[in-house]
PDB file of C-alpha atoms in Angstrom:
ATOM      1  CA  UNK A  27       0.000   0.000   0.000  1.00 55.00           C
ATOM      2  CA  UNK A  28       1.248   3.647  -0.299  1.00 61.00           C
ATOM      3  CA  UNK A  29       3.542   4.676   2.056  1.00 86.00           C
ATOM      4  CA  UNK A  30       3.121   8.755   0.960  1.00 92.00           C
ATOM      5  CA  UNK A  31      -0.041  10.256   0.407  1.00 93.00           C
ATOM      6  CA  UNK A  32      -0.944  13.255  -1.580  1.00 94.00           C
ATOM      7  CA  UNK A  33      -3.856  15.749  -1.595  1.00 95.00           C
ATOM      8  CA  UNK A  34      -5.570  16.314  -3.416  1.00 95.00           C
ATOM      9  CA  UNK A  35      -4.388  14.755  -6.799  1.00 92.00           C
ATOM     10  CA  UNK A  36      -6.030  17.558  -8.862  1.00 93.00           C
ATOM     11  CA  UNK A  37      -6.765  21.133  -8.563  1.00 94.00           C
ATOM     12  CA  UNK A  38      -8.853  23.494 -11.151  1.00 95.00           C
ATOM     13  CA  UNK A  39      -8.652  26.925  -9.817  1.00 93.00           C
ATOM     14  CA  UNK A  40      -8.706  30.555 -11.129  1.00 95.00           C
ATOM     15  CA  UNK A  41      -5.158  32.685 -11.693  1.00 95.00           C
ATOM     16  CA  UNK A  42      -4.753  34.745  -8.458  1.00 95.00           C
ATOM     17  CA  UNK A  43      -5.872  32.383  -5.636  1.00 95.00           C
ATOM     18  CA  UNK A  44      -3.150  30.334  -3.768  1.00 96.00           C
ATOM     19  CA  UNK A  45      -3.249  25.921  -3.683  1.00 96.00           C
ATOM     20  CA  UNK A  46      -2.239  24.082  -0.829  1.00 97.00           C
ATOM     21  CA  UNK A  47      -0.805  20.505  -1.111  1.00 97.00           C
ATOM     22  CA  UNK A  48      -0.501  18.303   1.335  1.00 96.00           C
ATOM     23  CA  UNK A  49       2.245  15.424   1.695  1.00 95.00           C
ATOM     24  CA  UNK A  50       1.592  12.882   4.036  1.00 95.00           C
ATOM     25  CA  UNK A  51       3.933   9.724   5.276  1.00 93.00           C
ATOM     26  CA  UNK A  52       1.915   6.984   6.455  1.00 92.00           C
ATOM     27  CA  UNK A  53       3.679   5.057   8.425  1.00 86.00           C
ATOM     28  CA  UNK A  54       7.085   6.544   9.193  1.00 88.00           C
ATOM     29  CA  UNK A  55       8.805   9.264  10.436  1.00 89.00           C
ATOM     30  CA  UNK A  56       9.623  11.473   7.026  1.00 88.00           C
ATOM     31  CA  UNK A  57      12.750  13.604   8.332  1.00 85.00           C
ATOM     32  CA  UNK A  58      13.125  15.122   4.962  1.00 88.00           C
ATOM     33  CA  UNK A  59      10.522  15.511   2.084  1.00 92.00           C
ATOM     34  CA  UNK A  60      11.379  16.713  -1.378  1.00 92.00           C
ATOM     35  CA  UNK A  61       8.961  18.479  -3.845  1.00 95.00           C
ATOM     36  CA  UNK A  62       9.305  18.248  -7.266  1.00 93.00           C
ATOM     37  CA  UNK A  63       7.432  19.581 -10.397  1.00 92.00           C
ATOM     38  CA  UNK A  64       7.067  17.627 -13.949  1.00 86.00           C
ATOM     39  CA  UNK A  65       6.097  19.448 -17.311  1.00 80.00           C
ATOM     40  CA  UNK A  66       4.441  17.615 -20.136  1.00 76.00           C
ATOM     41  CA  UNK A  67       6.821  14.694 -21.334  1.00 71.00           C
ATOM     42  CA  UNK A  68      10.207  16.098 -19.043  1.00 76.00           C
ATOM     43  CA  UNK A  69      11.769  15.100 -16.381  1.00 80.00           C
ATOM     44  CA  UNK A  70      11.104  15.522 -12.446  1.00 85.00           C
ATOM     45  CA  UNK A  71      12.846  18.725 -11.752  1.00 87.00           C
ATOM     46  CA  UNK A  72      13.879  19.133  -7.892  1.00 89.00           C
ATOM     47  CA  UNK A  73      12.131  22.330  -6.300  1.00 93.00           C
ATOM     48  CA  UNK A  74      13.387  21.619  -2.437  1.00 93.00           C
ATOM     49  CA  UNK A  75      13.916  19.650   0.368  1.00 90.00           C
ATOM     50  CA  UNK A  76      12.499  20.339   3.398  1.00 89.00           C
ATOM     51  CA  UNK A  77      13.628  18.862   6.633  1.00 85.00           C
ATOM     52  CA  UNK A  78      11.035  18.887   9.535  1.00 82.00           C
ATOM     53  CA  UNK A  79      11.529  22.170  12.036  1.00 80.00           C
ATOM     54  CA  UNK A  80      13.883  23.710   9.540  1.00 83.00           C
ATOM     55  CA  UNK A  81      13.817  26.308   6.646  1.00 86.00           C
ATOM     56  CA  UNK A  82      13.397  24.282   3.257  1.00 91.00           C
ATOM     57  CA  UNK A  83      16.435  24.602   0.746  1.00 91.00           C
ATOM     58  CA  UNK A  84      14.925  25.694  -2.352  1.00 94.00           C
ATOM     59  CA  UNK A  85      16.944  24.408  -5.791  1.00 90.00           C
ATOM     60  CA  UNK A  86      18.124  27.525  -7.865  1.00 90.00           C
ATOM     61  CA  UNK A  87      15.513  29.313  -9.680  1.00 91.00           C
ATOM     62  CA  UNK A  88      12.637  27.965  -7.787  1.00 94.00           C
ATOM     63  CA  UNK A  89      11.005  31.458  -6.061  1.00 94.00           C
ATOM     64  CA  UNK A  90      10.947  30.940  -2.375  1.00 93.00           C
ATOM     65  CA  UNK A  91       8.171  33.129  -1.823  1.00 94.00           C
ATOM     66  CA  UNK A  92       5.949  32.289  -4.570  1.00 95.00           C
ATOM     67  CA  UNK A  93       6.575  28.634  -3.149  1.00 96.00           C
ATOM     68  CA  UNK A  94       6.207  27.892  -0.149  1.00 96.00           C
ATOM     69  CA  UNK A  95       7.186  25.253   2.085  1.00 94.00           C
ATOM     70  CA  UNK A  96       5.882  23.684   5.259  1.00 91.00           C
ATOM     71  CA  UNK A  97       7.408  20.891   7.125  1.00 88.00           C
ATOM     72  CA  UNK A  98       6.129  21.179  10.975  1.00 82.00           C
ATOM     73  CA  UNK A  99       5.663  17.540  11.695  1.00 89.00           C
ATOM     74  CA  UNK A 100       7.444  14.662  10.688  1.00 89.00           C
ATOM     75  CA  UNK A 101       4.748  13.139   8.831  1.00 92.00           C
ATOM     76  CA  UNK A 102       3.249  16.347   7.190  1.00 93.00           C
ATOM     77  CA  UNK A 103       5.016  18.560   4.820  1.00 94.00           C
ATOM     78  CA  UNK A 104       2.794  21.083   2.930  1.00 95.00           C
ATOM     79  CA  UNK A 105       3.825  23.232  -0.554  1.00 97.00           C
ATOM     80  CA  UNK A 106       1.782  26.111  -1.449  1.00 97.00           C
ATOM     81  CA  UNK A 107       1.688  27.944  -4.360  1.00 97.00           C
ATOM     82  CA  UNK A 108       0.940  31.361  -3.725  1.00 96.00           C
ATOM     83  CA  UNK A 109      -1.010  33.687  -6.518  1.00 95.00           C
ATOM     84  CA  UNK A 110      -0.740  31.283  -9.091  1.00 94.00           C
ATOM     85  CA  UNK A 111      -0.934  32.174 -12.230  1.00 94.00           C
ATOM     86  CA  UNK A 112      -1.201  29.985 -15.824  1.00 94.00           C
ATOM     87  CA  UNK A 113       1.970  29.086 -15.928  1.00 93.00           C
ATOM     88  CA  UNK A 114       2.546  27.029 -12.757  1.00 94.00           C
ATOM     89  CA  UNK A 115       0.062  24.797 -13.664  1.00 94.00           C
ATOM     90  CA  UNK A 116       1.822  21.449 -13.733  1.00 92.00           C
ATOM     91  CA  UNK A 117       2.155  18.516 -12.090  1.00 91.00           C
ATOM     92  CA  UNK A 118       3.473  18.193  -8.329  1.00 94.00           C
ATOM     93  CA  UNK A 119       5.145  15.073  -6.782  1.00 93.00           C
ATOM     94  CA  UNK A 120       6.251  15.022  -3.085  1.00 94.00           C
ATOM     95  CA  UNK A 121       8.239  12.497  -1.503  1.00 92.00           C
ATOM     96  CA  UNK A 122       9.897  11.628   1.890  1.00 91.00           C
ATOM     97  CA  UNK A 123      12.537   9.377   3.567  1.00 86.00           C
ATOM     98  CA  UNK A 124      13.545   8.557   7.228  1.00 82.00           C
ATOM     99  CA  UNK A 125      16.526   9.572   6.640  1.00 73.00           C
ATOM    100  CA  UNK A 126      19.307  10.647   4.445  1.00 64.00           C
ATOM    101  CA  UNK A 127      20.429   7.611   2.174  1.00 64.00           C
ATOM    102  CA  UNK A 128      17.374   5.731   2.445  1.00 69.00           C
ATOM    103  CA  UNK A 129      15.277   5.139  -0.496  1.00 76.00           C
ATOM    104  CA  UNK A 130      12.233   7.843  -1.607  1.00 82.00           C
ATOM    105  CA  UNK A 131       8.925   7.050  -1.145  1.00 87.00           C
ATOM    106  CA  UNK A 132       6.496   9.314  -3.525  1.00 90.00           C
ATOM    107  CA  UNK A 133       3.407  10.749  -3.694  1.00 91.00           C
ATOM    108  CA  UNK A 134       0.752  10.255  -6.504  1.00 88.00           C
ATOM    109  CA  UNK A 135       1.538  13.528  -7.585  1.00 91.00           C
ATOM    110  CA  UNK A 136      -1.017  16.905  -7.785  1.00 93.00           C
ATOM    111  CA  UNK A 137      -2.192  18.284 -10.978  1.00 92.00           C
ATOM    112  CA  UNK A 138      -2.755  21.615 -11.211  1.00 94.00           C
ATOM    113  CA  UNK A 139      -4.306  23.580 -13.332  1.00 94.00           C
ATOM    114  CA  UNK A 140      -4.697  27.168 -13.242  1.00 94.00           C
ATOM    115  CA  UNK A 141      -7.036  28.934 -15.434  1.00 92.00           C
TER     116      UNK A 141
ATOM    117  CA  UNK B  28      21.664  21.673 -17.328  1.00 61.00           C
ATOM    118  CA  UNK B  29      19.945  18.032 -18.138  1.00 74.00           C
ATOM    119  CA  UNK B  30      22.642  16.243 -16.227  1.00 89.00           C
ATOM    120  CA  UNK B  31      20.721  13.404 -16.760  1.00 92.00           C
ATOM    121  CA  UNK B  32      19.183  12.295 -20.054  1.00 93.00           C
ATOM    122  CA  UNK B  33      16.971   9.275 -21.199  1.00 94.00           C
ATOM    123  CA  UNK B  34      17.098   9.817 -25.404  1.00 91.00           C
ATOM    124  CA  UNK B  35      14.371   7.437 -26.394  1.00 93.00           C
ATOM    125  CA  UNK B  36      11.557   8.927 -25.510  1.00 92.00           C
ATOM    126  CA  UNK B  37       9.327   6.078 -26.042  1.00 95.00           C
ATOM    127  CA  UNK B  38      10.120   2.051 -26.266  1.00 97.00           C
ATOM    128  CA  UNK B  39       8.058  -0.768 -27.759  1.00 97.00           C
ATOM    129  CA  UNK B  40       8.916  -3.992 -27.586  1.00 98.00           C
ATOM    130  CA  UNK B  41       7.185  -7.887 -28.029  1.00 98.00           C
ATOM    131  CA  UNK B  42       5.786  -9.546 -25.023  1.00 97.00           C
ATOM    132  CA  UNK B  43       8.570 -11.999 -23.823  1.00 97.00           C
ATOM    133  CA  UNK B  44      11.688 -10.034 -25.726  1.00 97.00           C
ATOM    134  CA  UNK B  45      13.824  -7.819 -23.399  1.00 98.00           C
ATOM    135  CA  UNK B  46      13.284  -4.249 -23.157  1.00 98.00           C
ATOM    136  CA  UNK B  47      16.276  -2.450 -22.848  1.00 98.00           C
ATOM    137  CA  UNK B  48      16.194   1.018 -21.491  1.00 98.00           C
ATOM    138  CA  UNK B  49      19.048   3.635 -21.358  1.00 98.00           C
ATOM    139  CA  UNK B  50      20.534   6.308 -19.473  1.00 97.00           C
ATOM    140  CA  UNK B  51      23.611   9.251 -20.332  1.00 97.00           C
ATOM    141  CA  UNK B  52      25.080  11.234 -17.235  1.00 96.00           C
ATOM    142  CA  UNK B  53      27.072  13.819 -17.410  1.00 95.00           C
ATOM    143  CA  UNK B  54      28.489  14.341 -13.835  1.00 92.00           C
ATOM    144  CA  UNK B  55      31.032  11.825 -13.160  1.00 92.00           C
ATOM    145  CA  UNK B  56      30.745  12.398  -9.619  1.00 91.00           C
ATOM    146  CA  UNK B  57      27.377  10.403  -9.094  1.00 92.00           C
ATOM    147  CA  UNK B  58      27.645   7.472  -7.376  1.00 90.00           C
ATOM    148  CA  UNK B  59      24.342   6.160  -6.878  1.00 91.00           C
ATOM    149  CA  UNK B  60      21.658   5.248  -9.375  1.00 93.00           C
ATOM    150  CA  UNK B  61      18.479   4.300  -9.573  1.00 92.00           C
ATOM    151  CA  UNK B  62      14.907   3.577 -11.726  1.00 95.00           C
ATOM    152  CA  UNK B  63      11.441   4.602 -11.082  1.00 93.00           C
ATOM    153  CA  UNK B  64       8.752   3.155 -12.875  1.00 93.00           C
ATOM    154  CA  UNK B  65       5.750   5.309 -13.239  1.00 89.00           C
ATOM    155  CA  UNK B  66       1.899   4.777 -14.401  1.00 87.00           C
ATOM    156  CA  UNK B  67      -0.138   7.512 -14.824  1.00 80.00           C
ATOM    157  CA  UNK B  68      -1.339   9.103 -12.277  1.00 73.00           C
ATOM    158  CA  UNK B  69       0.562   8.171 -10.211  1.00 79.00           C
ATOM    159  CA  UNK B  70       3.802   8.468  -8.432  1.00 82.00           C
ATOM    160  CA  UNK B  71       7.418   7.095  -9.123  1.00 88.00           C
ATOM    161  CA  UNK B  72       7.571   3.768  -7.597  1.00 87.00           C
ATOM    162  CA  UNK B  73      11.053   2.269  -6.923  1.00 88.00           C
ATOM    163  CA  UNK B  74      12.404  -0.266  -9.339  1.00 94.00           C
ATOM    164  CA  UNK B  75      16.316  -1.418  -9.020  1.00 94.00           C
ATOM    165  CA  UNK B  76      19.177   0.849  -8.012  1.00 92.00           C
ATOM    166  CA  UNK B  77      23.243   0.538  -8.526  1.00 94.00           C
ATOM    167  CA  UNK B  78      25.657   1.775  -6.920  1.00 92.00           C
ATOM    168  CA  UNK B  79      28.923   3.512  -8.901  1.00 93.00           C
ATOM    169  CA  UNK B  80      31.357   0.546  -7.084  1.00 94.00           C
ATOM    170  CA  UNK B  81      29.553  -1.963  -9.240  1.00 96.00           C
ATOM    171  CA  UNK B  82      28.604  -2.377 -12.317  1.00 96.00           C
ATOM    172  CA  UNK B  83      26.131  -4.685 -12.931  1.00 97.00           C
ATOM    173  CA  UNK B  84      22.559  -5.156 -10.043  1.00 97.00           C
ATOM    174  CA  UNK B  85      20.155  -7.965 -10.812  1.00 97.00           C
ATOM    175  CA  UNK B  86      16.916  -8.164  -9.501  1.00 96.00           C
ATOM    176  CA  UNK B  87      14.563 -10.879 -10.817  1.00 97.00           C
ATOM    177  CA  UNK B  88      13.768 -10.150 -14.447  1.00 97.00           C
ATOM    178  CA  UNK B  89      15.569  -6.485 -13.824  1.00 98.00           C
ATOM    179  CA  UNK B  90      18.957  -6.088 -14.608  1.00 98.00           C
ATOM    180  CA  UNK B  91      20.662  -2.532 -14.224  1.00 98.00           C
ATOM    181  CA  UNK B  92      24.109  -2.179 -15.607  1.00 98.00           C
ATOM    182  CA  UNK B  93      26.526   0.564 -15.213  1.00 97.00           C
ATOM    183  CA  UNK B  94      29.713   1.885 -17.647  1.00 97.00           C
ATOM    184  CA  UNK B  95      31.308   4.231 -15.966  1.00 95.00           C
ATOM    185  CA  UNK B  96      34.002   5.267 -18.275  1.00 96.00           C
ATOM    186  CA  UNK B  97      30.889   6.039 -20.492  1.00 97.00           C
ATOM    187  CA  UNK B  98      28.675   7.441 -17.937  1.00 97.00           C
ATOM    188  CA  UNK B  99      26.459   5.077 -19.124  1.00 97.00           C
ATOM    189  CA  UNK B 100      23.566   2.722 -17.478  1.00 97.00           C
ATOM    190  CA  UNK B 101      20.884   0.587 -18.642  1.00 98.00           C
ATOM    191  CA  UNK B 102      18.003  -1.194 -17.438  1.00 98.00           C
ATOM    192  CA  UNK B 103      17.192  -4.468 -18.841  1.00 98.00           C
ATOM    193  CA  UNK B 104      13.585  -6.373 -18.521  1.00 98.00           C
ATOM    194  CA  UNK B 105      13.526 -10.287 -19.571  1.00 97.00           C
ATOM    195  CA  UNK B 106      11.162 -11.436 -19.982  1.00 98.00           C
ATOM    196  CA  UNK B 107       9.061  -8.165 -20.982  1.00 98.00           C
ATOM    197  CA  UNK B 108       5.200  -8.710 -19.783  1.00 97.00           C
ATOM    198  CA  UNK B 109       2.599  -6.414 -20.835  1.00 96.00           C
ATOM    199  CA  UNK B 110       2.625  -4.657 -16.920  1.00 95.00           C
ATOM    200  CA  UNK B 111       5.799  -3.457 -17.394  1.00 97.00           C
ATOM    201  CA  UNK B 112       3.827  -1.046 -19.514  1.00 96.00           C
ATOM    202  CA  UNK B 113       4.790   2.612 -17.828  1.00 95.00           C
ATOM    203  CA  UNK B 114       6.980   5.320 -17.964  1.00 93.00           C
ATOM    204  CA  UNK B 115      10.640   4.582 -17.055  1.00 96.00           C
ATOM    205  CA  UNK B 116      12.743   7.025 -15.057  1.00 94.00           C
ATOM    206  CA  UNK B 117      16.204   7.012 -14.478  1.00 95.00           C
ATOM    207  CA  UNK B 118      17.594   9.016 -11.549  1.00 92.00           C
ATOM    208  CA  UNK B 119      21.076   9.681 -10.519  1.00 92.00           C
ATOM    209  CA  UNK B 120      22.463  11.481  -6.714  1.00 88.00           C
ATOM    210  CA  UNK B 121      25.700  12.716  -5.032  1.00 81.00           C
ATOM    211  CA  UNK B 122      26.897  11.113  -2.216  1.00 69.00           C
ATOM    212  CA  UNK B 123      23.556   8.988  -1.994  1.00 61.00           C
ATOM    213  CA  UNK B 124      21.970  12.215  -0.591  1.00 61.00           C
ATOM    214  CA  UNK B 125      18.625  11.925  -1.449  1.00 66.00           C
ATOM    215  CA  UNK B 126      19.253  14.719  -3.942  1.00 74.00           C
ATOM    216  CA  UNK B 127      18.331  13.105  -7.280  1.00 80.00           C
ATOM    217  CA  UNK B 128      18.331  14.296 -10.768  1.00 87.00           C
ATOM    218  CA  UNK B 129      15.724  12.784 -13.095  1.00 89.00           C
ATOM    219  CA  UNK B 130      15.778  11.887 -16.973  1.00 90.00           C
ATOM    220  CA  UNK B 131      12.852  12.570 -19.144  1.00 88.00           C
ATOM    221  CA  UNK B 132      11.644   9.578 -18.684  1.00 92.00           C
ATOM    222  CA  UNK B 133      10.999   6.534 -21.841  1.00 95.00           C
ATOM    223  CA  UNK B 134       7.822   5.623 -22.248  1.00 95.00           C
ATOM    224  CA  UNK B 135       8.183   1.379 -22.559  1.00 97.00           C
ATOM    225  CA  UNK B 136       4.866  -0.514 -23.931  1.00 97.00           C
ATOM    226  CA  UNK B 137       4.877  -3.891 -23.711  1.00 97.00           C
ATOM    227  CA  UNK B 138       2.431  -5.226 -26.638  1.00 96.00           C
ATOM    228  CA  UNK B 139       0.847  -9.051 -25.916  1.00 93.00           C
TER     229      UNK B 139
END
């Protein structure tokens, strides 16, 4: 069964509002979580990792402010994308792992589309 | 900067044949690699992984081999089964940190 969950797994919403996603680990303590972002037929591109109680290291370009972060627990870590506009629809895939070196577990990813 | 590239964008192979997959890096100084298989909809799940001391993982009917001095890896799948069906992604880190880089992915159908 999944070990991440993701919510929700899509998102319709007008340019100018701001989308919360929520990534869940089920059964184990996620002390770091990783967003990513995939665009039509590319790869997963790294946005950040967040590690729980601590400022998330965002990858270069990603806009710290237009994304943000949350990791306050060590089994919820939360992205949101503030006033977002056309082009950030795409799709979002979290994942966490106990700890550094062990394997990734993912999320079923968020589509989002902003109109 | 793709440091990480998957050139076939999409595979099809015979039911029972392998399906061979493949990977170009460009950072030498990755030492751990892995695949993600991927159905849509859904998120990455973990396939096979290889570390940069070896050259050669086997898992089943999933074989992952690395060449180094080419920066090079491949997955293989014998016997190829129609639910291999998905997208294939190959991922490389530093220092097995967690901090991956993706390829584009190849899209691998498996036809009965």
């Amino acid at each position: 069964g999944a070990v991440v969950s993701q919510h929700p797994s899509w998102v319709i919403c007008k340019s100018g509002t701001s989308v919360k996603i929520e990534c869940r680990s089920l059964d184990f303590q996620a002390t770091t979580m990783f967003w990513y972002r995939q665009f039509p037929k590319q790869s997963l591109m790294l946005m950040a990792t967040s590690n729980e109680g601590s400022k998330a290291t965002y990858e270069q370009g990603v806009e710290k402010d237009k994304f943000l972060i949350n990791h306050a627990s060590l089994t919820l870590s939360t992205l949101t994308v503030t006033s977002a506009h056309p082009e950030d629809s795409s799709f979002y895939i979290c994942s966490a792992t106990r700890d550094r070196g062990a394997s990734q577990h993912f999320g079923d990813g968020t589509r989002l589309s902003i109109l | 900067d793709q440091q990480v590239k998957q050139n076939s964008p999409s595979l099809s192979v015979q039911e029972g044949r392998i399906s061979i997959l493949n990977c170009d890096y460009t950072n030498s100084m990755f030492d751990y690699f892995l695949w993600y298989k991927k159905y849509p909809a859904e998120g990455p799940t973990f396939l096979i992984s290889i570390s940069s001391i070896k050259d050669k993982n086997e898992d089943g009917r999933f074989t992952v081999f690395l060449n180094k001095s080419a920066k090079h890896l491949s997955l293989h799948i014998v016997p190829s089964q129609p639910g291999d069906s998905a997208v294939y992604f190959c991922a490389a880190s530093l220092n097995n940190n967690n901090d991956m880089r993706f390829g584009a992915g190849t899209r691998l159908t498996v036809k009965p």
